[in-house]
Amino acid sequence: MSDDPIRLPGEAPTAPAGIYEHWCEHPGCSKWGGWGYSINKHTQPHWYCWEHRDDGEALLSGFTRQ
Ligand SMILES: [Zn+2]
């Protein structure tokens, strides 16, 4: 007997409870934004999917070069 959680077919992966649902911010992309980029601790992070995480890297590099 195993205690594996039941995963219903067709059900999307769910975020941990209490985590705000965030999707990739790349224009036209509707994937889950699993990669968060925050300029500093006081600003809201920007979220991007695996494919568009370079957008986040560019976002950060633009602010760290000052
Ligand atoms: Zn994306």
PDB file of N, CA, C and O and ligand atoms in Angstrom:
ATOM      1  N   MET A   1       0.857  -1.208   0.000  1.00  0.00           N
ATOM      2  CA  MET A   1       0.000   0.000   0.000  1.00  0.00           C
ATOM      3  C   MET A   1       0.881   1.242   0.000  1.00  0.00           C
ATOM      4  O   MET A   1       1.839   1.346   0.729  1.00  0.00           O
ATOM      5  N   SER A   2       0.547   2.164  -0.836  1.00  0.00           N
ATOM      6  CA  SER A   2       1.287   3.423  -0.866  1.00  0.00           C
ATOM      7  C   SER A   2       0.351   4.574  -0.532  1.00  0.00           C
ATOM      8  O   SER A   2      -0.864   4.466  -0.645  1.00  0.00           O
ATOM      9  N   ASP A   3       0.949   5.650  -0.113  1.00  0.00           N
ATOM     10  CA  ASP A   3       0.160   6.830   0.231  1.00  0.00           C
ATOM     11  C   ASP A   3       0.301   7.915  -0.824  1.00  0.00           C
ATOM     12  O   ASP A   3       0.222   9.099  -0.539  1.00  0.00           O
ATOM     13  N   ASP A   4       0.587   7.504  -2.054  1.00  0.00           N
ATOM     14  CA  ASP A   4       0.726   8.504  -3.117  1.00  0.00           C
ATOM     15  C   ASP A   4      -0.563   9.305  -3.264  1.00  0.00           C
ATOM     16  O   ASP A   4      -1.651   8.744  -3.219  1.00  0.00           O
ATOM     17  N   PRO A   5      -0.407  10.618  -3.422  1.00  0.00           N
ATOM     18  CA  PRO A   5      -1.617  11.432  -3.613  1.00  0.00           C
ATOM     19  C   PRO A   5      -2.279  11.109  -4.938  1.00  0.00           C
ATOM     20  O   PRO A   5      -1.608  10.761  -5.910  1.00  0.00           O
ATOM     21  N   ILE A   6      -3.563  11.191  -4.942  1.00  0.00           N
ATOM     22  CA  ILE A   6      -4.314  10.885  -6.163  1.00  0.00           C
ATOM     23  C   ILE A   6      -4.249  12.084  -7.097  1.00  0.00           C
ATOM     24  O   ILE A   6      -4.496  13.218  -6.682  1.00  0.00           O
ATOM     25  N   ARG A   7      -3.878  11.838  -8.335  1.00  0.00           N
ATOM     26  CA  ARG A   7      -3.870  12.906  -9.334  1.00  0.00           C
ATOM     27  C   ARG A   7      -4.888  12.564 -10.410  1.00  0.00           C
ATOM     28  O   ARG A   7      -4.755  11.558 -11.085  1.00  0.00           O
ATOM     29  N   LEU A   8      -5.893  13.381 -10.539  1.00  0.00           N
ATOM     30  CA  LEU A   8      -6.923  13.104 -11.519  1.00  0.00           C
ATOM     31  C   LEU A   8      -6.419  13.427 -12.919  1.00  0.00           C
ATOM     32  O   LEU A   8      -5.696  14.404 -13.101  1.00  0.00           O
ATOM     33  N   PRO A   9      -6.788  12.619 -13.886  1.00  0.00           N
ATOM     34  CA  PRO A   9      -6.347  12.881 -15.258  1.00  0.00           C
ATOM     35  C   PRO A   9      -6.893  14.209 -15.767  1.00  0.00           C
ATOM     36  O   PRO A   9      -8.035  14.569 -15.519  1.00  0.00           O
ATOM     37  N   GLY A  10      -6.050  14.954 -16.454  1.00  0.00           N
ATOM     38  CA  GLY A  10      -6.499  16.215 -17.046  1.00  0.00           C
ATOM     39  C   GLY A  10      -6.435  17.377 -16.094  1.00  0.00           C
ATOM     40  O   GLY A  10      -6.683  18.517 -16.477  1.00  0.00           O
ATOM     41  N   GLU A  11      -6.055  17.110 -14.873  1.00  0.00           N
ATOM     42  CA  GLU A  11      -6.014  18.206 -13.900  1.00  0.00           C
ATOM     43  C   GLU A  11      -4.652  18.893 -13.949  1.00  0.00           C
ATOM     44  O   GLU A  11      -3.618  18.230 -13.933  1.00  0.00           O
ATOM     45  N   ALA A  12      -4.668  20.191 -14.029  1.00  0.00           N
ATOM     46  CA  ALA A  12      -3.410  20.925 -14.101  1.00  0.00           C
ATOM     47  C   ALA A  12      -2.702  20.875 -12.752  1.00  0.00           C
ATOM     48  O   ALA A  12      -3.349  20.764 -11.710  1.00  0.00           O
ATOM     49  N   PRO A  13      -1.372  20.951 -12.773  1.00  0.00           N
ATOM     50  CA  PRO A  13      -0.640  21.004 -11.504  1.00  0.00           C
ATOM     51  C   PRO A  13      -1.069  22.224 -10.716  1.00  0.00           C
ATOM     52  O   PRO A  13      -1.251  23.308 -11.275  1.00  0.00           O
ATOM     53  N   THR A  14      -1.220  22.046  -9.453  1.00  0.00           N
ATOM     54  CA  THR A  14      -1.685  23.165  -8.642  1.00  0.00           C
ATOM     55  C   THR A  14      -0.539  23.748  -7.832  1.00  0.00           C
ATOM     56  O   THR A  14       0.393  23.052  -7.454  1.00  0.00           O
ATOM     57  N   ALA A  15      -0.636  25.035  -7.590  1.00  0.00           N
ATOM     58  CA  ALA A  15       0.370  25.706  -6.776  1.00  0.00           C
ATOM     59  C   ALA A  15       0.125  25.369  -5.312  1.00  0.00           C
ATOM     60  O   ALA A  15      -0.997  25.051  -4.920  1.00  0.00           O
ATOM     61  N   PRO A  16       1.160  25.436  -4.513  1.00  0.00           N
ATOM     62  CA  PRO A  16       0.971  25.225  -3.068  1.00  0.00           C
ATOM     63  C   PRO A  16      -0.039  26.212  -2.502  1.00  0.00           C
ATOM     64  O   PRO A  16      -0.141  27.351  -2.984  1.00  0.00           O
ATOM     65  N   ALA A  17      -0.766  25.796  -1.523  1.00  0.00           N
ATOM     66  CA  ALA A  17      -1.796  26.660  -0.947  1.00  0.00           C
ATOM     67  C   ALA A  17      -1.198  27.971  -0.470  1.00  0.00           C
ATOM     68  O   ALA A  17      -0.129  27.994   0.140  1.00  0.00           O
ATOM     69  N   GLY A  18      -1.882  29.048  -0.779  1.00  0.00           N
ATOM     70  CA  GLY A  18      -1.421  30.352  -0.316  1.00  0.00           C
ATOM     71  C   GLY A  18      -0.520  31.055  -1.311  1.00  0.00           C
ATOM     72  O   GLY A  18      -0.227  32.222  -1.153  1.00  0.00           O
ATOM     73  N   ILE A  19      -0.087  30.345  -2.332  1.00  0.00           N
ATOM     74  CA  ILE A  19       0.754  30.973  -3.342  1.00  0.00           C
ATOM     75  C   ILE A  19      -0.138  31.592  -4.413  1.00  0.00           C
ATOM     76  O   ILE A  19      -1.003  30.935  -4.959  1.00  0.00           O
ATOM     77  N   TYR A  20       0.116  32.851  -4.716  1.00  0.00           N
ATOM     78  CA  TYR A  20      -0.650  33.534  -5.739  1.00  0.00           C
ATOM     79  C   TYR A  20      -0.388  32.894  -7.089  1.00  0.00           C
ATOM     80  O   TYR A  20       0.742  32.556  -7.402  1.00  0.00           O
ATOM     81  N   GLU A  21      -1.432  32.712  -7.849  1.00  0.00           N
ATOM     82  CA  GLU A  21      -1.248  32.128  -9.174  1.00  0.00           C
ATOM     83  C   GLU A  21      -0.614  33.149 -10.105  1.00  0.00           C
ATOM     84  O   GLU A  21      -1.102  34.250 -10.259  1.00  0.00           O
ATOM     85  N   HIS A  22       0.489  32.784 -10.655  1.00  0.00           N
ATOM     86  CA  HIS A  22       1.176  33.708 -11.548  1.00  0.00           C
ATOM     87  C   HIS A  22       1.527  33.011 -12.846  1.00  0.00           C
ATOM     88  O   HIS A  22       1.994  31.873 -12.860  1.00  0.00           O
ATOM     89  N   TRP A  23       1.288  33.718 -13.928  1.00  0.00           N
ATOM     90  CA  TRP A  23       1.522  33.149 -15.255  1.00  0.00           C
ATOM     91  C   TRP A  23       2.642  33.928 -15.925  1.00  0.00           C
ATOM     92  O   TRP A  23       2.975  35.046 -15.541  1.00  0.00           O
ATOM     93  N   CYS A  24       3.222  33.327 -16.932  1.00  0.00           N
ATOM     94  CA  CYS A  24       4.308  33.959 -17.666  1.00  0.00           C
ATOM     95  C   CYS A  24       3.863  35.325 -18.181  1.00  0.00           C
ATOM     96  O   CYS A  24       2.774  35.478 -18.723  1.00  0.00           O
ATOM     97  N   GLU A  25       4.719  36.321 -17.995  1.00  0.00           N
ATOM     98  CA  GLU A  25       4.368  37.688 -18.380  1.00  0.00           C
ATOM     99  C   GLU A  25       4.812  38.022 -19.807  1.00  0.00           C
ATOM    100  O   GLU A  25       4.636  39.138 -20.264  1.00  0.00           O
ATOM    101  N   HIS A  26       5.408  37.072 -20.464  1.00  0.00           N
ATOM    102  CA  HIS A  26       5.802  37.314 -21.844  1.00  0.00           C
ATOM    103  C   HIS A  26       4.550  37.525 -22.686  1.00  0.00           C
ATOM    104  O   HIS A  26       3.598  36.756 -22.570  1.00  0.00           O
ATOM    105  N   PRO A  27       4.542  38.584 -23.525  1.00  0.00           N
ATOM    106  CA  PRO A  27       3.338  38.865 -24.328  1.00  0.00           C
ATOM    107  C   PRO A  27       2.915  37.667 -25.160  1.00  0.00           C
ATOM    108  O   PRO A  27       3.730  37.088 -25.874  1.00  0.00           O
ATOM    109  N   GLY A  28       1.677  37.288 -25.030  1.00  0.00           N
ATOM    110  CA  GLY A  28       1.141  36.207 -25.835  1.00  0.00           C
ATOM    111  C   GLY A  28       1.356  34.826 -25.245  1.00  0.00           C
ATOM    112  O   GLY A  28       0.844  33.847 -25.763  1.00  0.00           O
ATOM    113  N   CYS A  29       2.108  34.745 -24.166  1.00  0.00           N
ATOM    114  CA  CYS A  29       2.380  33.445 -23.558  1.00  0.00           C
ATOM    115  C   CYS A  29       1.392  33.218 -22.422  1.00  0.00           C
ATOM    116  O   CYS A  29       1.098  34.119 -21.650  1.00  0.00           O
ATOM    117  N   SER A  30       0.881  32.001 -22.347  1.00  0.00           N
ATOM    118  CA  SER A  30      -0.110  31.709 -21.309  1.00  0.00           C
ATOM    119  C   SER A  30       0.328  30.522 -20.459  1.00  0.00           C
ATOM    120  O   SER A  30      -0.475  29.817 -19.898  1.00  0.00           O
ATOM    121  N   LYS A  31       1.639  30.309 -20.383  1.00  0.00           N
ATOM    122  CA  LYS A  31       2.129  29.203 -19.572  1.00  0.00           C
ATOM    123  C   LYS A  31       2.300  29.626 -18.120  1.00  0.00           C
ATOM    124  O   LYS A  31       2.302  30.810 -17.802  1.00  0.00           O
ATOM    125  N   TRP A  32       2.481  28.626 -17.297  1.00  0.00           N
ATOM    126  CA  TRP A  32       2.717  28.872 -15.881  1.00  0.00           C
ATOM    127  C   TRP A  32       4.075  29.549 -15.702  1.00  0.00           C
ATOM    128  O   TRP A  32       5.083  29.126 -16.259  1.00  0.00           O
ATOM    129  N   GLY A  33       4.095  30.634 -14.925  1.00  0.00           N
ATOM    130  CA  GLY A  33       5.354  31.332 -14.683  1.00  0.00           C
ATOM    131  C   GLY A  33       6.063  30.766 -13.481  1.00  0.00           C
ATOM    132  O   GLY A  33       5.910  31.239 -12.362  1.00  0.00           O
ATOM    133  N   GLY A  34       6.846  29.753 -13.725  1.00  0.00           N
ATOM    134  CA  GLY A  34       7.515  29.081 -12.612  1.00  0.00           C
ATOM    135  C   GLY A  34       8.774  29.796 -12.161  1.00  0.00           C
ATOM    136  O   GLY A  34       9.337  29.467 -11.121  1.00  0.00           O
ATOM    137  N   TRP A  35       9.229  30.784 -12.924  1.00  0.00           N
ATOM    138  CA  TRP A  35      10.469  31.469 -12.606  1.00  0.00           C
ATOM    139  C   TRP A  35      10.168  32.907 -12.215  1.00  0.00           C
ATOM    140  O   TRP A  35       9.664  33.687 -13.005  1.00  0.00           O
ATOM    141  N   GLY A  36      10.482  33.250 -11.007  1.00  0.00           N
ATOM    142  CA  GLY A  36      10.187  34.591 -10.514  1.00  0.00           C
ATOM    143  C   GLY A  36      11.433  35.450 -10.490  1.00  0.00           C
ATOM    144  O   GLY A  36      12.493  35.000 -10.046  1.00  0.00           O
ATOM    145  N   TYR A  37      11.296  36.678 -10.957  1.00  0.00           N
ATOM    146  CA  TYR A  37      12.416  37.610 -10.959  1.00  0.00           C
ATOM    147  C   TYR A  37      11.993  38.870 -10.236  1.00  0.00           C
ATOM    148  O   TYR A  37      11.035  39.534 -10.613  1.00  0.00           O
ATOM    149  N   SER A  38      12.739  39.189  -9.212  1.00  0.00           N
ATOM    150  CA  SER A  38      12.407  40.366  -8.429  1.00  0.00           C
ATOM    151  C   SER A  38      13.618  41.288  -8.388  1.00  0.00           C
ATOM    152  O   SER A  38      14.736  40.859  -8.089  1.00  0.00           O
ATOM    153  N   ILE A  39      13.399  42.538  -8.705  1.00  0.00           N
ATOM    154  CA  ILE A  39      14.492  43.505  -8.738  1.00  0.00           C
ATOM    155  C   ILE A  39      15.045  43.709  -7.333  1.00  0.00           C
ATOM    156  O   ILE A  39      16.243  43.792  -7.121  1.00  0.00           O
ATOM    157  N   ASN A  40      14.165  43.788  -6.369  1.00  0.00           N
ATOM    158  CA  ASN A  40      14.593  43.807  -4.979  1.00  0.00           C
ATOM    159  C   ASN A  40      13.450  43.260  -4.128  1.00  0.00           C
ATOM    160  O   ASN A  40      12.396  42.892  -4.646  1.00  0.00           O
ATOM    161  N   LYS A  41      13.680  43.191  -2.845  1.00  0.00           N
ATOM    162  CA  LYS A  41      12.704  42.545  -1.970  1.00  0.00           C
ATOM    163  C   LYS A  41      11.426  43.356  -1.806  1.00  0.00           C
ATOM    164  O   LYS A  41      10.459  42.879  -1.238  1.00  0.00           O
ATOM    165  N   HIS A  42      11.453  44.611  -2.272  1.00  0.00           N
ATOM    166  CA  HIS A  42      10.311  45.484  -2.042  1.00  0.00           C
ATOM    167  C   HIS A  42       9.386  45.588  -3.238  1.00  0.00           C
ATOM    168  O   HIS A  42       8.363  46.241  -3.171  1.00  0.00           O
ATOM    169  N   THR A  43       9.766  44.966  -4.330  1.00  0.00           N
ATOM    170  CA  THR A  43       8.912  45.035  -5.508  1.00  0.00           C
ATOM    171  C   THR A  43       8.305  43.677  -5.794  1.00  0.00           C
ATOM    172  O   THR A  43       8.855  42.641  -5.427  1.00  0.00           O
ATOM    173  N   GLN A  44       7.172  43.705  -6.457  1.00  0.00           N
ATOM    174  CA  GLN A  44       6.524  42.464  -6.857  1.00  0.00           C
ATOM    175  C   GLN A  44       7.409  41.741  -7.864  1.00  0.00           C
ATOM    176  O   GLN A  44       7.950  42.362  -8.772  1.00  0.00           O
ATOM    177  N   PRO A  45       7.570  40.461  -7.715  1.00  0.00           N
ATOM    178  CA  PRO A  45       8.360  39.722  -8.705  1.00  0.00           C
ATOM    179  C   PRO A  45       7.631  39.614 -10.037  1.00  0.00           C
ATOM    180  O   PRO A  45       6.403  39.680 -10.085  1.00  0.00           O
ATOM    181  N   HIS A  46       8.414  39.490 -11.073  1.00  0.00           N
ATOM    182  CA  HIS A  46       7.855  39.215 -12.395  1.00  0.00           C
ATOM    183  C   HIS A  46       8.063  37.736 -12.671  1.00  0.00           C
ATOM    184  O   HIS A  46       9.109  37.174 -12.360  1.00  0.00           O
ATOM    185  N   TRP A  47       7.058  37.142 -13.278  1.00  0.00           N
ATOM    186  CA  TRP A  47       7.084  35.690 -13.449  1.00  0.00           C
ATOM    187  C   TRP A  47       7.163  35.308 -14.915  1.00  0.00           C
ATOM    188  O   TRP A  47       6.495  35.900 -15.761  1.00  0.00           O
ATOM    189  N   TYR A  48       7.977  34.321 -15.180  1.00  0.00           N
ATOM    190  CA  TYR A  48       8.114  33.834 -16.553  1.00  0.00           C
ATOM    191  C   TYR A  48       8.198  32.315 -16.548  1.00  0.00           C
ATOM    192  O   TYR A  48       8.628  31.705 -15.564  1.00  0.00           O
ATOM    193  N   CYS A  49       7.824  31.742 -17.685  1.00  0.00           N
ATOM    194  CA  CYS A  49       7.936  30.300 -17.831  1.00  0.00           C
ATOM    195  C   CYS A  49       9.378  29.946 -18.184  1.00  0.00           C
ATOM    196  O   CYS A  49      10.233  30.812 -18.372  1.00  0.00           O
ATOM    197  N   TRP A  50       9.634  28.657 -18.304  1.00  0.00           N
ATOM    198  CA  TRP A  50      10.981  28.182 -18.598  1.00  0.00           C
ATOM    199  C   TRP A  50      11.494  28.798 -19.902  1.00  0.00           C
ATOM    200  O   TRP A  50      12.627  29.235 -19.985  1.00  0.00           O
ATOM    201  N   GLU A  51      10.636  28.834 -20.911  1.00  0.00           N
ATOM    202  CA  GLU A  51      11.061  29.329 -22.220  1.00  0.00           C
ATOM    203  C   GLU A  51      11.410  30.809 -22.191  1.00  0.00           C
ATOM    204  O   GLU A  51      12.295  31.260 -22.911  1.00  0.00           O
ATOM    205  N   HIS A  52      10.704  31.566 -21.391  1.00  0.00           N
ATOM    206  CA  HIS A  52      10.868  33.019 -21.424  1.00  0.00           C
ATOM    207  C   HIS A  52      11.592  33.563 -20.203  1.00  0.00           C
ATOM    208  O   HIS A  52      11.539  34.756 -19.925  1.00  0.00           O
ATOM    209  N   ARG A  53      12.293  32.722 -19.491  1.00  0.00           N
ATOM    210  CA  ARG A  53      12.961  33.208 -18.286  1.00  0.00           C
ATOM    211  C   ARG A  53      14.087  34.183 -18.633  1.00  0.00           C
ATOM    212  O   ARG A  53      14.519  34.969 -17.796  1.00  0.00           O
ATOM    213  N   ASP A  54      14.530  34.144 -19.908  1.00  0.00           N
ATOM    214  CA  ASP A  54      15.517  35.135 -20.340  1.00  0.00           C
ATOM    215  C   ASP A  54      14.961  36.548 -20.215  1.00  0.00           C
ATOM    216  O   ASP A  54      15.709  37.502 -20.004  1.00  0.00           O
ATOM    217  N   ASP A  55      13.657  36.683 -20.379  1.00  0.00           N
ATOM    218  CA  ASP A  55      13.033  37.996 -20.193  1.00  0.00           C
ATOM    219  C   ASP A  55      13.295  38.499 -18.778  1.00  0.00           C
ATOM    220  O   ASP A  55      13.559  39.670 -18.550  1.00  0.00           O
ATOM    221  N   GLY A  56      13.209  37.600 -17.848  1.00  0.00           N
ATOM    222  CA  GLY A  56      13.448  37.971 -16.459  1.00  0.00           C
ATOM    223  C   GLY A  56      14.907  38.310 -16.216  1.00  0.00           C
ATOM    224  O   GLY A  56      15.229  39.259 -15.503  1.00  0.00           O
ATOM    225  N   GLU A  57      15.783  37.526 -16.839  1.00  0.00           N
ATOM    226  CA  GLU A  57      17.219  37.801 -16.696  1.00  0.00           C
ATOM    227  C   GLU A  57      17.538  39.191 -17.234  1.00  0.00           C
ATOM    228  O   GLU A  57      18.300  39.953 -16.632  1.00  0.00           O
ATOM    229  N   ALA A  58      16.958  39.521 -18.381  1.00  0.00           N
ATOM    230  CA  ALA A  58      17.193  40.832 -18.987  1.00  0.00           C
ATOM    231  C   ALA A  58      16.651  41.931 -18.077  1.00  0.00           C
ATOM    232  O   ALA A  58      17.253  42.999 -17.941  1.00  0.00           O
ATOM    233  N   LEU A  59      15.523  41.638 -17.480  1.00  0.00           N
ATOM    234  CA  LEU A  59      14.905  42.606 -16.576  1.00  0.00           C
ATOM    235  C   LEU A  59      15.853  42.924 -15.422  1.00  0.00           C
ATOM    236  O   LEU A  59      16.083  44.075 -15.065  1.00  0.00           O
ATOM    237  N   LEU A  60      16.427  41.878 -14.850  1.00  0.00           N
ATOM    238  CA  LEU A  60      17.326  42.066 -13.715  1.00  0.00           C
ATOM    239  C   LEU A  60      18.624  42.752 -14.134  1.00  0.00           C
ATOM    240  O   LEU A  60      19.107  43.666 -13.473  1.00  0.00           O
ATOM    241  N   SER A  61      19.195  42.312 -15.241  1.00  0.00           N
ATOM    242  CA  SER A  61      20.479  42.865 -15.665  1.00  0.00           C
ATOM    243  C   SER A  61      20.350  44.345 -15.965  1.00  0.00           C
ATOM    244  O   SER A  61      21.305  45.104 -15.793  1.00  0.00           O
ATOM    245  N   GLY A  62      19.166  44.760 -16.419  1.00  0.00           N
ATOM    246  CA  GLY A  62      18.954  46.173 -16.719  1.00  0.00           C
ATOM    247  C   GLY A  62      18.982  47.035 -15.474  1.00  0.00           C
ATOM    248  O   GLY A  62      19.225  48.236 -15.540  1.00  0.00           O
ATOM    249  N   PHE A  63      18.734  46.412 -14.316  1.00  0.00           N
ATOM    250  CA  PHE A  63      18.680  47.188 -13.074  1.00  0.00           C
ATOM    251  C   PHE A  63      19.945  47.048 -12.232  1.00  0.00           C
ATOM    252  O   PHE A  63      20.184  47.827 -11.340  1.00  0.00           O
ATOM    253  N   THR A  64      20.724  46.039 -12.519  1.00  0.00           N
ATOM    254  CA  THR A  64      21.920  45.831 -11.694  1.00  0.00           C
ATOM    255  C   THR A  64      23.142  46.539 -12.265  1.00  0.00           C
ATOM    256  O   THR A  64      24.172  46.586 -11.652  1.00  0.00           O
ATOM    257  N   ARG A  65      22.986  47.082 -13.488  1.00  0.00           N
ATOM    258  CA  ARG A  65      24.124  47.728 -14.120  1.00  0.00           C
ATOM    259  C   ARG A  65      24.243  49.198 -13.771  1.00  0.00           C
ATOM    260  O   ARG A  65      25.072  49.895 -14.306  1.00  0.00           O
ATOM    261  N   GLN A  66      23.401  49.673 -12.934  1.00  0.00           N
ATOM    262  CA  GLN A  66      23.425  51.101 -12.616  1.00  0.00           C
ATOM    263  C   GLN A  66      24.617  51.454 -11.736  1.00  0.00           C
ATOM    264  O   GLN A  66      25.033  50.658 -10.938  1.00  0.00           O
TER     265      GLN A  66
HETATM  266 ZN    ZN B   1       6.365  32.231 -21.431  1.00  0.00          ZN
END
